[in-house]
N, CA, C and O atoms as a MOPAC input file, in Angstrom:
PM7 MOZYME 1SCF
protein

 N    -60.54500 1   -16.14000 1    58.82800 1
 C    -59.70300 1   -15.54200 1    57.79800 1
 C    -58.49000 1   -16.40900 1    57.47500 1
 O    -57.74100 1   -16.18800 1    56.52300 1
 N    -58.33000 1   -17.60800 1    58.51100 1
 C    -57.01300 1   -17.99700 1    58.05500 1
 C    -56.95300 1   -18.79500 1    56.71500 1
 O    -56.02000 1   -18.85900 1    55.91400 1
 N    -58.29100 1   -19.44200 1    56.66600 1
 C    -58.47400 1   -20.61100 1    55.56400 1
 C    -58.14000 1   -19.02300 1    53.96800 1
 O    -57.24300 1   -18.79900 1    53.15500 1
 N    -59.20400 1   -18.50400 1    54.25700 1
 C    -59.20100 1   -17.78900 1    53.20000 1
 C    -57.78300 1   -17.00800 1    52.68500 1
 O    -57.47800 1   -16.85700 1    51.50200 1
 N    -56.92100 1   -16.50800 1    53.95100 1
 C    -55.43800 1   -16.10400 1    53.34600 1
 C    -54.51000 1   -17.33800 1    53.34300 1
 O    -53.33800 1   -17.04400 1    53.10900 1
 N    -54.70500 1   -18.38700 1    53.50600 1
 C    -54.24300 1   -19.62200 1    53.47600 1
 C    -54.56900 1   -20.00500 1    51.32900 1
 O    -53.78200 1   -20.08200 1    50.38600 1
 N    -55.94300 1   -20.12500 1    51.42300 1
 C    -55.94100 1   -20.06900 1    49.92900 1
 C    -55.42100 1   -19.11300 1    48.85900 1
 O    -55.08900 1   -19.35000 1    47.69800 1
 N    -55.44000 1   -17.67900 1    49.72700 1
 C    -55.16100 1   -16.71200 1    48.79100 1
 C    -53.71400 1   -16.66700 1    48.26400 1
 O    -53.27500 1   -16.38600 1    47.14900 1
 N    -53.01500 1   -17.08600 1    49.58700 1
 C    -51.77100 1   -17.42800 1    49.57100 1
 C    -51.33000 1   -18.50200 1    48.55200 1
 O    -50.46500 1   -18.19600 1    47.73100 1
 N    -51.84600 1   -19.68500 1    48.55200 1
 C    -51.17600 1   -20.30200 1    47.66400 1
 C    -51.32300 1   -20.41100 1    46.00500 1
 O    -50.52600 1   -20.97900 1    45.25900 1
 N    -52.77200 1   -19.59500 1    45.55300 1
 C    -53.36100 1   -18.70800 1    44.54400 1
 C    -51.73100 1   -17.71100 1    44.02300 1
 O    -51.13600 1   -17.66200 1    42.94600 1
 N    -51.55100 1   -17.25800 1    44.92900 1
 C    -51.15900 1   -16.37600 1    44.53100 1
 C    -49.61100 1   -16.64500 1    43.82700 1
 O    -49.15700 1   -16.03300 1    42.86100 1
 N    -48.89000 1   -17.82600 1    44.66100 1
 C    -47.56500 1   -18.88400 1    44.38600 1
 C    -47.85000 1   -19.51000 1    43.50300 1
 O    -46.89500 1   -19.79400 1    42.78000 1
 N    -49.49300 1   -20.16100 1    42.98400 1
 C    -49.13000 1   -21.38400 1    42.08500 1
 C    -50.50700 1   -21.05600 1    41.00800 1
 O    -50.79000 1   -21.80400 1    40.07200 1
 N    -51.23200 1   -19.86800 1    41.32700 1
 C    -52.02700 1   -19.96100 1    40.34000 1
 C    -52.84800 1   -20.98000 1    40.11000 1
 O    -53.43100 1   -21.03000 1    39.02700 1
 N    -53.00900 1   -21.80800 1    40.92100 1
 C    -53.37600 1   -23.34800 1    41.00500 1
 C    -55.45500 1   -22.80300 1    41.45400 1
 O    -56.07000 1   -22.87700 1    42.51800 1
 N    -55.78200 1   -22.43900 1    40.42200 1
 C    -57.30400 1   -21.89900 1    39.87900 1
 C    -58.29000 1   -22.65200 1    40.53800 1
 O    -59.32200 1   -22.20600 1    41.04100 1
 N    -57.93200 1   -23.76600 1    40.51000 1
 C    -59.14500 1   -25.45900 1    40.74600 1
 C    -59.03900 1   -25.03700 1    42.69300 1
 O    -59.86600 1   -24.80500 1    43.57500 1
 N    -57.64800 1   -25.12000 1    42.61300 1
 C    -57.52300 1   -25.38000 1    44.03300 1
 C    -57.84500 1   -24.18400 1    45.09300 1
 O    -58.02900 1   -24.26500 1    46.30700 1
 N    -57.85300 1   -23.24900 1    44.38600 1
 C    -58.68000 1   -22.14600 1    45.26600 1
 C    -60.11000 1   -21.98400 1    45.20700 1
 O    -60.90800 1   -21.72800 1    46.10800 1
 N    -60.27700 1   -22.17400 1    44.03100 1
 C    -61.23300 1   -22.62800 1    44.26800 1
 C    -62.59100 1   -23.62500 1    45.17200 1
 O    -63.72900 1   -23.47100 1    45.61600 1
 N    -61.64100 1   -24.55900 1    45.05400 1
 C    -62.19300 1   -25.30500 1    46.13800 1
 C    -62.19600 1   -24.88800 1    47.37100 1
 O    -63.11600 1   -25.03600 1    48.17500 1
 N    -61.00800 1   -24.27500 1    47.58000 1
 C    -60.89700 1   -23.95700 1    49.28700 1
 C    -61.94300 1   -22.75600 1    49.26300 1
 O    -62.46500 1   -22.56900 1    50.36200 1
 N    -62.32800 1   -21.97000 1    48.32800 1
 C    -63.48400 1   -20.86800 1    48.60500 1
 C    -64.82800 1   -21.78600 1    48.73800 1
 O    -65.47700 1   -21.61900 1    49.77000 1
 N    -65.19000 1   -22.51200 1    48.01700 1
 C    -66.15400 1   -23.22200 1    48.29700 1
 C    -66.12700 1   -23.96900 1    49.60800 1
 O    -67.17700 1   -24.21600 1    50.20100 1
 N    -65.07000 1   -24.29500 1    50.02400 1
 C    -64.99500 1   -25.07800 1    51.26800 1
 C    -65.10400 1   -23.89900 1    52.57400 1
 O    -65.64300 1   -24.21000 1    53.63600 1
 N    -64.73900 1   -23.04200 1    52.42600 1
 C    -65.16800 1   -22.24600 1    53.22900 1
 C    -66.79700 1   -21.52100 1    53.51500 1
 O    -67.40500 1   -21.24000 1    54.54800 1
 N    -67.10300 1   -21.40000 1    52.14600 1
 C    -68.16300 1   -20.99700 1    52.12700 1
 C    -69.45300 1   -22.14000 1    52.72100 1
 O    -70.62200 1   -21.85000 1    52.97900 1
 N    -68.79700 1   -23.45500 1    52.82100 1
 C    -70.12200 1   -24.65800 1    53.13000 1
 C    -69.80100 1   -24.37100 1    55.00700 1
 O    -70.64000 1   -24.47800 1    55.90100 1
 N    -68.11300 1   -23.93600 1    55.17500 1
 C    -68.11900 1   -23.91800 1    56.53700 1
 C    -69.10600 1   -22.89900 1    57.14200 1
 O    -70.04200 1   -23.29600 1    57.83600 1
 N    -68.97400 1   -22.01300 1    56.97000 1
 C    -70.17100 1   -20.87100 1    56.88200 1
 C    -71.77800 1   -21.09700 1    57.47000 1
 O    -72.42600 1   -20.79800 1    58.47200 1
 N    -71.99300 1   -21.88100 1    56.07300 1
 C    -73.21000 1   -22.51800 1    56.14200 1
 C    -73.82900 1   -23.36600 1    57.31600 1
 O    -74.97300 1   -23.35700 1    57.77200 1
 N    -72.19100 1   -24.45000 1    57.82700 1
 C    -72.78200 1   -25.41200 1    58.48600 1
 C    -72.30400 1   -24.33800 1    59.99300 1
 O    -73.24300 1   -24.57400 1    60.75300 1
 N    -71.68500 1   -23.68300 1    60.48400 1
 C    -71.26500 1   -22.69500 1    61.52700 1
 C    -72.19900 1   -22.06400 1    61.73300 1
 O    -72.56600 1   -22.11800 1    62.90600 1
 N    -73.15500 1   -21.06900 1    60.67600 1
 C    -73.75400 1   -20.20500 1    61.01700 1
 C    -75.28200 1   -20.09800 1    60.50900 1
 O    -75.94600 1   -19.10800 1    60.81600 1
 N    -75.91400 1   -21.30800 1    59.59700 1
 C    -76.70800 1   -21.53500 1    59.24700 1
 C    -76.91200 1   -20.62100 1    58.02900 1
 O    -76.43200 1   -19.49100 1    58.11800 1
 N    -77.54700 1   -20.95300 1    56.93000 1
 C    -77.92800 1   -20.34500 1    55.68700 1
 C    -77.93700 1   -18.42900 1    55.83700 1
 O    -77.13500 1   -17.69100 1    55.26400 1
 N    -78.71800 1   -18.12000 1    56.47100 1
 C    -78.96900 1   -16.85200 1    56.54300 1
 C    -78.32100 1   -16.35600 1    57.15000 1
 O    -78.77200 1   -15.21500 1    57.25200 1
 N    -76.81400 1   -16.50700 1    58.09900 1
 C    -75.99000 1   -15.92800 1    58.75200 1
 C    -75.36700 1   -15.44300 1    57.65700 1
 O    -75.27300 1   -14.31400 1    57.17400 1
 N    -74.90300 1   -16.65300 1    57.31500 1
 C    -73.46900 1   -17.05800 1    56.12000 1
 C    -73.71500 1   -16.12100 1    55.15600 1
 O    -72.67800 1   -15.62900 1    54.71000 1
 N    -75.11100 1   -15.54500 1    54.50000 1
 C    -75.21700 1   -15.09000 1    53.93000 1
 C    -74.78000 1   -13.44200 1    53.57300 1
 O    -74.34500 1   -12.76500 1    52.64200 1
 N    -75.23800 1   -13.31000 1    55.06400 1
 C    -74.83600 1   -12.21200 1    55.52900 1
 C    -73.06200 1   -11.78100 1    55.63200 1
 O    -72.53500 1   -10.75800 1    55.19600 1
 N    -72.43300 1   -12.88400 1    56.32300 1
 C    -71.01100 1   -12.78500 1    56.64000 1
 C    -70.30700 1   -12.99100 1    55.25700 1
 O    -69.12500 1   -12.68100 1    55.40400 1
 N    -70.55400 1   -13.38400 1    53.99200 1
 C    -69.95600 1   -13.31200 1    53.48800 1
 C    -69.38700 1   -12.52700 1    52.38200 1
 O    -68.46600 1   -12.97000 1    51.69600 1
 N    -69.98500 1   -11.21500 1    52.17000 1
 C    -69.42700 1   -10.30800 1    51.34300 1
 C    -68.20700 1    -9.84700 1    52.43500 1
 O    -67.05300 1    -9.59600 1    52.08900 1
 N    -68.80800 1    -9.78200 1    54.07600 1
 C    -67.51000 1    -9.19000 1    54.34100 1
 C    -66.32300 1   -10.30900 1    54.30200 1
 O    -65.22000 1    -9.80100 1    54.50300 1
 N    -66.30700 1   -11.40200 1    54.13500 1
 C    -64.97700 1   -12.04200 1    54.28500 1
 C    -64.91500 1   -12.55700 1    52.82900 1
 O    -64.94600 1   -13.71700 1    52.42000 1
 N    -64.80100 1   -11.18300 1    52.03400 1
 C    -64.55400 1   -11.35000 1    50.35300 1
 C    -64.48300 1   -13.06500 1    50.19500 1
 O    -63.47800 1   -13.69900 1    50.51700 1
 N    -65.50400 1   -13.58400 1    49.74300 1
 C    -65.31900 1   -14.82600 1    48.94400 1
 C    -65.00700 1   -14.48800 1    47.71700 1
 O    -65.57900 1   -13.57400 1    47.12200 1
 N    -63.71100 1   -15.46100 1    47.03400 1
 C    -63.40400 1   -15.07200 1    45.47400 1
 C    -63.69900 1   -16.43300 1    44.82600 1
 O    -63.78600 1   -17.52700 1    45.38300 1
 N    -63.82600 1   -16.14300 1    43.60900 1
 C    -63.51000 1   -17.46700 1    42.92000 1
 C    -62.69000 1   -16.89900 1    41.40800 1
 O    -62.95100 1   -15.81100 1    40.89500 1
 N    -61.76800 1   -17.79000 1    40.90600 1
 C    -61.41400 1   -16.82200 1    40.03400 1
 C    -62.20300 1   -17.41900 1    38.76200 1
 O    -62.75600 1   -18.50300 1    38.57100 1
 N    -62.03200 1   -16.28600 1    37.98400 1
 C    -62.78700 1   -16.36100 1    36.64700 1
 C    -62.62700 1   -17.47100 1    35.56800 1
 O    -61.46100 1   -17.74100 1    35.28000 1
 N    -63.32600 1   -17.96000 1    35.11100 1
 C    -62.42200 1   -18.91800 1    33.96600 1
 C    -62.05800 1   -18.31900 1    32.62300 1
 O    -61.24000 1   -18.74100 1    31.80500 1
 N    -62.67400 1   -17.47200 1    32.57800 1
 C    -62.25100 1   -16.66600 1    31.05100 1
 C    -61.11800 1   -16.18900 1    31.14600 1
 O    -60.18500 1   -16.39400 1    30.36900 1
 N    -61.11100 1   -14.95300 1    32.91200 1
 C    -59.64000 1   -14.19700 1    32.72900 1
 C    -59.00200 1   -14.54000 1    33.95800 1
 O    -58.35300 1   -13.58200 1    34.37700 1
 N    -58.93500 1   -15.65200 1    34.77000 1
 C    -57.88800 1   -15.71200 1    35.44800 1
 C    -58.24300 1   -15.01800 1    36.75900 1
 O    -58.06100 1   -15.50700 1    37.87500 1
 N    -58.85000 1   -13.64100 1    36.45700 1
 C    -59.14100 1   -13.09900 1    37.63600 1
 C    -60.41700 1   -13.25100 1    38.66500 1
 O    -61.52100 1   -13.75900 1    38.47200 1
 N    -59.69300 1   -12.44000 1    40.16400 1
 C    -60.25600 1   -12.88700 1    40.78700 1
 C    -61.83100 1   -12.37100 1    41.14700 1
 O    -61.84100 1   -11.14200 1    41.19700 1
 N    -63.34200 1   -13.04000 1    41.44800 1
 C    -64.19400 1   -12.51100 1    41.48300 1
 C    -64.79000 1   -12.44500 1    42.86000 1
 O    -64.98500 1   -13.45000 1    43.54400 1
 N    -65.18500 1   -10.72300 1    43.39100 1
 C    -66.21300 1   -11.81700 1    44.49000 1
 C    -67.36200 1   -12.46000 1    44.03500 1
 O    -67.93500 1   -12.30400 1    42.95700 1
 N    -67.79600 1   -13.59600 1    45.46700 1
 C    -68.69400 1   -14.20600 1    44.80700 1
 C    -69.43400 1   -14.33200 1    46.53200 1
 O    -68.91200 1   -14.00900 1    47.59900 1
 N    -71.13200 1   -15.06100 1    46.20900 1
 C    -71.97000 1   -15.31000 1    46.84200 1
 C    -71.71400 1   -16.46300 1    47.30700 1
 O    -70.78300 1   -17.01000 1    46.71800 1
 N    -72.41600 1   -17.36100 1    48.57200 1
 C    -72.15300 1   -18.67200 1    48.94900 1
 C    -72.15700 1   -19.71700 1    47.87900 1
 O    -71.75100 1   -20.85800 1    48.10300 1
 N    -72.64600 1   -19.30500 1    46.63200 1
 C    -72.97800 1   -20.49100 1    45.44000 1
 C    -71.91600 1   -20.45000 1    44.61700 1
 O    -71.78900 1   -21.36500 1    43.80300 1
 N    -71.01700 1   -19.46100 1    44.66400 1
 C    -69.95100 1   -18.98600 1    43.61100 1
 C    -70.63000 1   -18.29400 1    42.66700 1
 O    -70.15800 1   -17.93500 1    41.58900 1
 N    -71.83300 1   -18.08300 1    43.08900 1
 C    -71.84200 1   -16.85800 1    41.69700 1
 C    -71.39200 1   -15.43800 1    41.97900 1
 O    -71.10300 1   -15.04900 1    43.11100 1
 N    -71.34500 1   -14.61200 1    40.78500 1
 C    -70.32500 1   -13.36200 1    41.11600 1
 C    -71.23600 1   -12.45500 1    42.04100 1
 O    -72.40100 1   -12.81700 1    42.20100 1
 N    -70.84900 1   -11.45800 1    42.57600 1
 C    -71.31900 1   -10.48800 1    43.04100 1
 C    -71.64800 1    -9.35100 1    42.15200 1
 O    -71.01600 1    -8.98600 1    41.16100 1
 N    -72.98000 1    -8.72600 1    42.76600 1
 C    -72.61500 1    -7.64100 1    41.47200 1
 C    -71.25100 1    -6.91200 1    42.06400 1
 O    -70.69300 1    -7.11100 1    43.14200 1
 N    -70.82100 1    -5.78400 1    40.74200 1
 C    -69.96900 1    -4.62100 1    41.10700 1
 C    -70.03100 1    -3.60800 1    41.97600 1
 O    -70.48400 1    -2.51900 1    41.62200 1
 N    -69.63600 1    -3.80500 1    43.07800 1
 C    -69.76600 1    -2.31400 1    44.10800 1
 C    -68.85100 1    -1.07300 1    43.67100 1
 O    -67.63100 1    -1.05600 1    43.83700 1
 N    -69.58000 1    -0.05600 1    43.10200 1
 C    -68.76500 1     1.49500 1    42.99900 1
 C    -67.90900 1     1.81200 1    44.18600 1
 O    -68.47500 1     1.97100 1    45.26800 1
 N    -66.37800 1     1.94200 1    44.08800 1
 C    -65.75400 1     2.55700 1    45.63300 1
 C    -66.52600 1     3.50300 1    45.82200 1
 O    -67.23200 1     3.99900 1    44.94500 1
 N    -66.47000 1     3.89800 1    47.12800 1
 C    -67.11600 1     5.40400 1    47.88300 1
 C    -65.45200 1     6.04200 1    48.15800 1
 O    -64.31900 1     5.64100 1    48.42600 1
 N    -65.94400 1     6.86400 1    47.97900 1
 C    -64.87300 1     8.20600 1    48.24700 1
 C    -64.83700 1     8.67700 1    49.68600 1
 O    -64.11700 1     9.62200 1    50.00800 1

């Protein structure tokens, strides 16, 4: 979690889009090479991967590839 509130953190100071980017992707290959394809896969909705959007800025989850996640409905 540190990499990821490490990125979120500085996302959040500089808006700097590219660069969180990257660090989500860089986390997400750590994943990969830590826990092999089908772990990572697994571990990573819970350690919200984002990437942010290019249209709106905002932030998305996403899968090990950066693509989005679908939408999960909250539960009550």
């Amino acid at each position: 979690h540190d990499a990821r509130t490490a990125a979120l953190a500085t996302w959040t100071a500089t808006r700097d889009n590219a660069a969180f980017d990257a660090a989500s992707d860089a986390l997400a290959e750590d994943l990969i090479v830590t826990f092999g394809r089908p772990a990572a896969e697994r571990l990573a909705p819970r350690l919200g991967l984002r990437r942010t959007d290019p249209a709106t800025g905002a932030l998305l989850a996403v899968d090990l590839d950066g693509k989005p996640l679908p939408v999960q409905p909250d539960v009550d």
